[in-house]
Amino acid sequence: MVFEGLANRLQDTFNRLRGKGKLSESDVKEAMREVRLALLEADVNFKVVKEFVEKVRERAVGQEVLQSLTPAQQVIKIVNDELTQLMGGSQAKIAQAAKPPTVVMMVGLQGAGKTTTTGKLAQFLKKQGKYPLLVAGDVYRPAAIKQLQILGEQLKTPVFSMGDQVSPVDIAKAALEHARVHGFDYVLIDTAGRLHIDEALMNELKMVKDAVNPHEILLVVDAMTGQDAVQVADTFHKELEVTGAILTKLDGDTRGGAALSIRAVTGTPIKFAGMGEKLDALEPFHPDRMASRILG
Ligand code: GDP
């Protein structure tokens, strides 16, 4: 379970704090030291941890908190608030164009779960009564087009493909035209991923972006890769100005560092969380619910 280790450690810290009754400034300091270590152990970005703990400490040593009847409870509430803020505050929803179709470009490194997530997103949109078109724009990975077509069949959702001999830019343009003519609400463009970020990949993604002017560029990152995922998000954001991240494999045994760091490091909100391999295992990302999961 994501955040399990972090949740356990914070619960120990806060139980000790509750046991004390009245709190002194040094009690708070001691608790903050523990919070800091717990976050670092959960693989949260070092700078993010530092700023977070400082913010919480400042609020927690305030007169009103220490002199209240339930100081420990107040400190926990502050941690809860700040964790929620750290992950973006309120839920960041997927864009919807004033005039359909809404164009969504899916980007990410190979293996992050981009193609699967594109299918999951189509399913999510369909459940909301939308009519999405899947676009097979990854022309380099031999199985990618086939994979998307199979997903399309499972989801009973049309897949736009021009094979692997046409440039991704031309595919994206033609797909958009096709969507306009046929009244699709959303165009979900699966793009090529590589094992590593390289200039050729970025240039091509920029060309696709310039060609179709997406309302949303969603970066799919693997939560299991921890701070590497944050690094990847930072680079993609700088190059492409992504509008949101989707964190996959949060059902796995990840410590949660990526979930807690991505927003603070890159400024990009996490919009969805992948919670499994099945097509319905995609959830809108709720910062407050995630914080509650950590604090129990
Ligand atoms: P791509 O190369 O980025 O397009 O990655 P794929 O969509 O092919 O996914 C790579 C692997 O990750 C596949 O085995 C997926 O089933 C798996 N995967 C994707 N999202 C999730 C998720 O949220 N949880 C789990 N457990 N596996 C996932």
GROMACS .gro file of C-alpha atoms and ligand atoms in nm:
model
  324
    1MET     CA    1   0.000   0.000   0.000
    2VAL     CA    2   0.125   0.345  -0.088
    3PHE     CA    3   0.225   0.559   0.212
    4GLU     CA    4   0.211   0.261   0.449
    5GLY     CA    5   0.554   0.319   0.600
    6LEU     CA    6   0.500   0.693   0.624
    7ALA     CA    7   0.157   0.650   0.780
    8ASN     CA    8   0.292   0.411   1.044
    9ARG     CA    9   0.577   0.640   1.139
   10LEU     CA   10   0.363   0.950   1.162
   11GLN     CA   11   0.105   0.766   1.370
   12ASP     CA   12   0.376   0.671   1.621
   13THR     CA   13   0.494   1.030   1.637
   14PHE     CA   14   0.146   1.169   1.687
   15ASN     CA   15   0.050   0.906   1.944
   16ARG     CA   16   0.348   1.015   2.151
   17LEU     CA   17   0.242   1.376   2.110
   18ARG     CA   18  -0.115   1.300   2.220
   19GLY     CA   19   0.015   1.119   2.526
   20LYS     CA   20   0.181   1.437   2.648
   21GLY     CA   21  -0.126   1.648   2.701
   22LYS     CA   22   0.013   1.999   2.715
   23LEU     CA   23   0.286   2.066   2.458
   24SER     CA   24   0.597   2.279   2.479
   25GLU     CA   25   0.785   2.427   2.189
   26SER     CA   26   1.051   2.161   2.226
   27ASP     CA   27   0.788   1.885   2.208
   28VAL     CA   28   0.684   2.028   1.874
   29LYS     CA   29   1.044   2.051   1.760
   30GLU     CA   30   1.106   1.690   1.853
   31ALA     CA   31   0.792   1.582   1.665
   32MET     CA   32   0.901   1.781   1.360
   33ARG     CA   33   1.236   1.606   1.360
   34GLU     CA   34   1.050   1.279   1.341
   35VAL     CA   35   0.819   1.404   1.067
   36ARG     CA   36   1.123   1.516   0.870
   37LEU     CA   37   1.288   1.174   0.895
   38ALA     CA   38   0.963   0.997   0.808
   39LEU     CA   39   0.920   1.207   0.493
   40LEU     CA   40   1.280   1.154   0.387
   41GLU     CA   41   1.240   0.782   0.438
   42ALA     CA   42   0.927   0.794   0.222
   43ASP     CA   43   1.155   0.928  -0.053
   44VAL     CA   44   1.017   1.281  -0.058
   45ASN     CA   45   1.242   1.538  -0.224
   46PHE     CA   46   1.491   1.685   0.024
   47LYS     CA   47   1.405   2.050  -0.040
   48VAL     CA   48   1.035   1.980  -0.028
   49VAL     CA   49   1.077   1.815   0.312
   50LYS     CA   50   1.275   2.108   0.446
   51GLU     CA   51   1.019   2.367   0.342
   52PHE     CA   52   0.729   2.152   0.457
   53VAL     CA   53   0.864   2.094   0.806
   54GLU     CA   54   0.952   2.461   0.845
   55LYS     CA   55   0.599   2.566   0.750
   56VAL     CA   56   0.437   2.319   0.988
   57ARG     CA   57   0.671   2.409   1.272
   58GLU     CA   58   0.605   2.780   1.233
   59ARG     CA   59   0.231   2.731   1.250
   60ALA     CA   60   0.250   2.472   1.528
   61VAL     CA   61   0.450   2.675   1.779
   62GLY     CA   62   0.192   2.954   1.758
   63GLN     CA   63   0.035   3.055   2.089
   64GLU     CA   64  -0.315   2.943   1.992
   65VAL     CA   65  -0.196   2.592   1.919
   66LEU     CA   66   0.020   2.530   2.222
   67GLN     CA   67  -0.228   2.686   2.461
   68SER     CA   68  -0.532   2.515   2.317
   69LEU     CA   69  -0.703   2.231   2.501
   70THR     CA   70  -0.604   1.982   2.233
   71PRO     CA   71  -0.258   2.090   2.112
   72ALA     CA   72  -0.160   1.753   1.964
   73GLN     CA   73  -0.482   1.743   1.768
   74GLN     CA   74  -0.409   2.091   1.635
   75VAL     CA   75  -0.060   1.994   1.526
   76ILE     CA   76  -0.198   1.692   1.342
   77LYS     CA   77  -0.453   1.914   1.172
   78ILE     CA   78  -0.176   2.148   1.057
   79VAL     CA   79   0.022   1.854   0.916
   80ASN     CA   80  -0.293   1.734   0.741
   81ASP     CA   81  -0.358   2.079   0.590
   82GLU     CA   82  -0.002   2.120   0.475
   83LEU     CA   83   0.015   1.770   0.323
   84THR     CA   84  -0.300   1.852   0.129
   85GLN     CA   85  -0.149   2.180   0.010
   86LEU     CA   86   0.173   2.002  -0.083
   87MET     CA   87  -0.021   1.778  -0.320
   88GLY     CA   88  -0.201   2.071  -0.479
   89GLY     CA   89  -0.480   2.161  -0.236
   90SER     CA   90  -0.792   2.086  -0.431
   91GLN     CA   91  -0.859   1.829  -0.700
   92ALA     CA   92  -0.727   1.929  -1.043
   93LYS     CA   93  -0.979   1.819  -1.304
   94ILE     CA   94  -0.917   1.729  -1.664
   95ALA     CA   95  -0.969   2.019  -1.904
   96GLN     CA   96  -1.279   2.054  -2.112
   97ALA     CA   97  -1.266   2.273  -2.421
   98ALA     CA   98  -1.537   2.534  -2.462
   99LYS     CA   99  -1.582   2.397  -2.810
  100PRO     CA  100  -1.519   2.022  -2.852
  101PRO     CA  101  -1.311   1.827  -2.916
  102THR     CA  102  -1.083   1.864  -2.615
  103VAL     CA  103  -0.737   1.762  -2.731
  104VAL     CA  104  -0.528   1.565  -2.484
  105MET     CA  105  -0.170   1.467  -2.553
  106MET     CA  106  -0.035   1.177  -2.348
  107VAL     CA  107   0.341   1.182  -2.291
  108GLY     CA  108   0.588   0.986  -2.082
  109LEU     CA  109   0.874   0.743  -2.082
  110GLN     CA  110   0.836   0.389  -2.208
  111GLY     CA  111   0.702   0.153  -1.947
  112ALA     CA  112   0.547   0.425  -1.733
  113GLY     CA  113   0.202   0.302  -1.834
  114LYS     CA  114   0.120   0.564  -2.097
  115THR     CA  115  -0.071   0.346  -2.341
  116THR     CA  116  -0.264   0.165  -2.069
  117THR     CA  117  -0.346   0.498  -1.904
  118THR     CA  118  -0.468   0.642  -2.233
  119GLY     CA  119  -0.716   0.353  -2.246
  120LYS     CA  120  -0.813   0.406  -1.882
  121LEU     CA  121  -0.875   0.773  -1.947
  122ALA     CA  122  -1.102   0.686  -2.239
  123GLN     CA  123  -1.297   0.459  -2.005
  124PHE     CA  124  -1.317   0.732  -1.742
  125LEU     CA  125  -1.447   0.984  -1.996
  126LYS     CA  126  -1.698   0.739  -2.139
  127LYS     CA  127  -1.840   0.685  -1.792
  128GLN     CA  128  -1.899   1.060  -1.781
  129GLY     CA  129  -2.098   1.038  -2.101
  130LYS     CA  130  -1.819   1.165  -2.326
  131TYR     CA  131  -1.721   1.032  -2.664
  132PRO     CA  132  -1.342   0.990  -2.685
  133LEU     CA  133  -1.125   0.904  -2.982
  134LEU     CA  134  -0.802   0.714  -2.918
  135VAL     CA  135  -0.513   0.809  -3.145
  136ALA     CA  136  -0.224   0.573  -3.213
  137GLY     CA  137   0.065   0.818  -3.235
  138ASP     CA  138   0.345   0.597  -3.103
  139VAL     CA  139   0.490   0.483  -3.434
  140TYR     CA  140   0.823   0.358  -3.299
  141ARG     CA  141   0.740   0.089  -3.047
  142PRO     CA  142   0.633  -0.204  -3.269
  143ALA     CA  143   0.352  -0.325  -3.045
  144ALA     CA  144   0.213   0.013  -2.938
  145ILE     CA  145  -0.042   0.056  -3.216
  146LYS     CA  146  -0.168  -0.299  -3.175
  147GLN     CA  147  -0.185  -0.251  -2.798
  148LEU     CA  148  -0.403   0.058  -2.839
  149GLN     CA  149  -0.625  -0.120  -3.091
  150ILE     CA  150  -0.681  -0.404  -2.847
  151LEU     CA  151  -0.764  -0.153  -2.574
  152GLY     CA  152  -1.005   0.019  -2.811
  153GLU     CA  153  -1.182  -0.311  -2.878
  154GLN     CA  154  -1.212  -0.384  -2.506
  155LEU     CA  155  -1.349  -0.038  -2.443
  156LYS     CA  156  -1.564  -0.030  -2.756
  157THR     CA  157  -1.394   0.298  -2.839
  158PRO     CA  158  -1.272   0.394  -3.187
  159VAL     CA  159  -0.897   0.404  -3.248
  160PHE     CA  160  -0.752   0.632  -3.512
  161SER     CA  161  -0.440   0.486  -3.673
  162MET     CA  162  -0.243   0.549  -3.991
  163GLY     CA  163   0.008   0.273  -3.934
  164ASP     CA  164   0.371   0.334  -3.849
  165GLN     CA  165   0.493   0.489  -4.172
  166VAL     CA  166   0.330   0.829  -4.123
  167SER     CA  167   0.480   1.098  -3.901
  168PRO     CA  168   0.322   1.150  -3.558
  169VAL     CA  169   0.256   1.513  -3.648
  170ASP     CA  170   0.053   1.417  -3.955
  171ILE     CA  171  -0.131   1.149  -3.759
  172ALA     CA  172  -0.223   1.398  -3.486
  173LYS     CA  173  -0.347   1.656  -3.738
  174ALA     CA  174  -0.552   1.401  -3.930
  175ALA     CA  175  -0.694   1.260  -3.607
  176LEU     CA  176  -0.808   1.602  -3.496
  177GLU     CA  177  -0.981   1.660  -3.828
  178HIS     CA  178  -1.143   1.317  -3.805
  179ALA     CA  179  -1.266   1.398  -3.452
  180ARG     CA  180  -1.414   1.730  -3.564
  181VAL     CA  181  -1.597   1.572  -3.855
  182HIS     CA  182  -1.731   1.282  -3.649
  183GLY     CA  183  -1.828   1.474  -3.336
  184PHE     CA  184  -1.588   1.329  -3.079
  185ASP     CA  185  -1.566   1.517  -2.745
  186TYR     CA  186  -1.212   1.415  -2.661
  187VAL     CA  187  -0.907   1.325  -2.868
  188LEU     CA  188  -0.655   1.123  -2.667
  189ILE     CA  189  -0.324   1.113  -2.849
  190ASP     CA  190  -0.085   0.837  -2.742
  191THR     CA  191   0.268   0.952  -2.825
  192ALA     CA  192   0.603   0.777  -2.843
  193GLY     CA  193   0.799   0.716  -2.526
  194ARG     CA  194   1.162   0.618  -2.491
  195LEU     CA  195   1.366   0.461  -2.219
  196HIS     CA  196   1.538   0.793  -2.153
  197ILE     CA  197   1.458   1.154  -2.222
  198ASP     CA  198   1.642   1.266  -2.534
  199GLU     CA  199   1.637   1.561  -2.765
  200ALA     CA  200   1.479   1.376  -3.054
  201LEU     CA  201   1.188   1.266  -2.837
  202MET     CA  202   1.130   1.616  -2.701
  203ASN     CA  203   1.153   1.777  -3.044
  204GLU     CA  204   0.898   1.543  -3.184
  205LEU     CA  205   0.660   1.597  -2.893
  206LYS     CA  206   0.697   1.971  -2.936
  207MET     CA  207   0.610   1.937  -3.305
  208VAL     CA  208   0.296   1.740  -3.222
  209LYS     CA  209   0.208   2.000  -2.959
  210ASP     CA  210   0.252   2.287  -3.206
  211ALA     CA  211   0.048   2.105  -3.468
  212VAL     CA  212  -0.263   2.039  -3.257
  213ASN     CA  213  -0.247   2.292  -2.972
  214PRO     CA  214  -0.363   2.052  -2.702
  215HIS     CA  215  -0.585   2.172  -2.417
  216GLU     CA  216  -0.413   1.925  -2.195
  217ILE     CA  217  -0.069   1.762  -2.197
  218LEU     CA  218  -0.072   1.481  -1.944
  219LEU     CA  219   0.253   1.330  -1.832
  220VAL     CA  220   0.232   0.968  -1.726
  221VAL     CA  221   0.491   0.877  -1.463
  222ASP     CA  222   0.557   0.561  -1.269
  223ALA     CA  223   0.523   0.619  -0.893
  224MET     CA  224   0.747   0.319  -0.827
  225THR     CA  225   1.045   0.511  -0.961
  226GLY     CA  226   1.027   0.765  -0.678
  227GLN     CA  227   1.252   1.068  -0.720
  228ASP     CA  228   1.337   0.965  -1.077
  229ALA     CA  229   0.970   1.024  -1.156
  230VAL     CA  230   1.001   1.374  -1.012
  231GLN     CA  231   1.309   1.439  -1.222
  232VAL     CA  232   1.130   1.316  -1.533
  233ALA     CA  233   0.831   1.536  -1.452
  234ASP     CA  234   1.055   1.837  -1.404
  235THR     CA  235   1.226   1.787  -1.741
  236PHE     CA  236   0.903   1.724  -1.932
  237HIS     CA  237   0.745   2.027  -1.770
  238LYS     CA  238   1.034   2.254  -1.862
  239GLU     CA  239   1.035   2.132  -2.222
  240LEU     CA  240   0.663   2.101  -2.291
  241GLU     CA  241   0.475   2.287  -2.019
  242VAL     CA  242   0.268   1.986  -1.929
  243THR     CA  243  -0.068   2.067  -1.772
  244GLY     CA  244  -0.090   1.770  -1.540
  245ALA     CA  245   0.062   1.443  -1.429
  246ILE     CA  246  -0.086   1.098  -1.394
  247LEU     CA  247   0.091   0.887  -1.138
  248THR     CA  248   0.070   0.518  -1.220
  249LYS     CA  249   0.128   0.206  -1.010
  250LEU     CA  250   0.017   0.367  -0.686
  251ASP     CA  251  -0.132   0.026  -0.610
  252GLY     CA  252   0.220  -0.111  -0.585
  253ASP     CA  253   0.460  -0.107  -0.298
  254THR     CA  254   0.572   0.254  -0.339
  255ARG     CA  255   0.671   0.475  -0.050
  256GLY     CA  256   0.487   0.769  -0.199
  257GLY     CA  257   0.770   1.017  -0.246
  258ALA     CA  258   0.672   1.102  -0.602
  259ALA     CA  259   0.312   1.176  -0.505
  260LEU     CA  260   0.430   1.414  -0.236
  261SER     CA  261   0.702   1.585  -0.440
  262ILE     CA  262   0.582   1.630  -0.798
  263ARG     CA  263   0.350   1.924  -0.742
  264ALA     CA  264   0.593   2.112  -0.519
  265VAL     CA  265   0.897   2.054  -0.742
  266THR     CA  266   0.739   2.110  -1.083
  267GLY     CA  267   0.426   2.315  -1.015
  268THR     CA  268   0.230   2.056  -1.214
  269PRO     CA  269  -0.079   1.913  -1.047
  270ILE     CA  270  -0.134   1.540  -1.030
  271LYS     CA  271  -0.470   1.486  -1.195
  272PHE     CA  272  -0.516   1.109  -1.178
  273ALA     CA  273  -0.371   0.807  -1.001
  274GLY     CA  274  -0.332   0.464  -1.162
  275MET     CA  275  -0.433   0.201  -0.910
  276GLY     CA  276  -0.389  -0.124  -1.104
  277GLU     CA  277  -0.358  -0.287  -1.443
  278LYS     CA  278  -0.731  -0.309  -1.514
  279LEU     CA  279  -0.896  -0.045  -1.729
  280ASP     CA  280  -1.116   0.087  -1.453
  281ALA     CA  281  -0.820   0.133  -1.217
  282LEU     CA  282  -0.784   0.506  -1.267
  283GLU     CA  283  -0.894   0.752  -1.001
  284PRO     CA  284  -0.908   1.130  -0.991
  285PHE     CA  285  -0.632   1.242  -0.757
  286HIS     CA  286  -0.772   1.404  -0.441
  287PRO     CA  287  -0.499   1.572  -0.235
  288ASP     CA  288  -0.716   1.579   0.078
  289ARG     CA  289  -0.802   1.210   0.056
  290MET     CA  290  -0.436   1.125   0.002
  291ALA     CA  291  -0.342   1.327   0.309
  292SER     CA  292  -0.607   1.144   0.512
  293ARG     CA  293  -0.465   0.817   0.392
  294ILE     CA  294  -0.129   0.921   0.534
  295LEU     CA  295  -0.266   1.041   0.866
  296GLY     CA  296  -0.526   0.766   0.905
  297GDP     P1  297   0.395   0.255  -2.189
  297GDP     O1  298   0.522   0.199  -2.244
  297GDP     O2  299   0.421   0.376  -2.105
  297GDP     O3  300   0.289   0.277  -2.290
  297GDP     O4  301   0.343   0.148  -2.082
  297GDP     P2  302   0.223   0.043  -2.087
  297GDP     O5  303   0.093   0.112  -2.094
  297GDP     O6  304   0.253  -0.061  -2.188
  297GDP     O7  305   0.234  -0.018  -1.939
  297GDP     C1  306   0.349  -0.082  -1.890
  297GDP     C2  307   0.308  -0.181  -1.781
  297GDP     O8  308   0.261  -0.112  -1.666
  297GDP     C3  309   0.195  -0.272  -1.824
  297GDP     O9  310   0.223  -0.402  -1.777
  297GDP     C4  311   0.072  -0.213  -1.751
  297GDP    O10  312  -0.026  -0.310  -1.724
  297GDP     C5  313   0.137  -0.164  -1.623
  297GDP     N1  314   0.060  -0.057  -1.558
  297GDP     C6  315   0.017   0.061  -1.611
  297GDP     N2  316  -0.047   0.134  -1.518
  297GDP     C7  317  -0.047   0.060  -1.404
  297GDP     C8  318  -0.097   0.083  -1.270
  297GDP    O11  319  -0.155   0.187  -1.235
  297GDP     N3  320  -0.074  -0.017  -1.179
  297GDP     C9  321  -0.009  -0.132  -1.212
  297GDP     N4  322   0.009  -0.223  -1.116
  297GDP     N5  323   0.041  -0.154  -1.335
  297GDP    C10  324   0.021  -0.060  -1.428
   0.00000   0.00000   0.00000
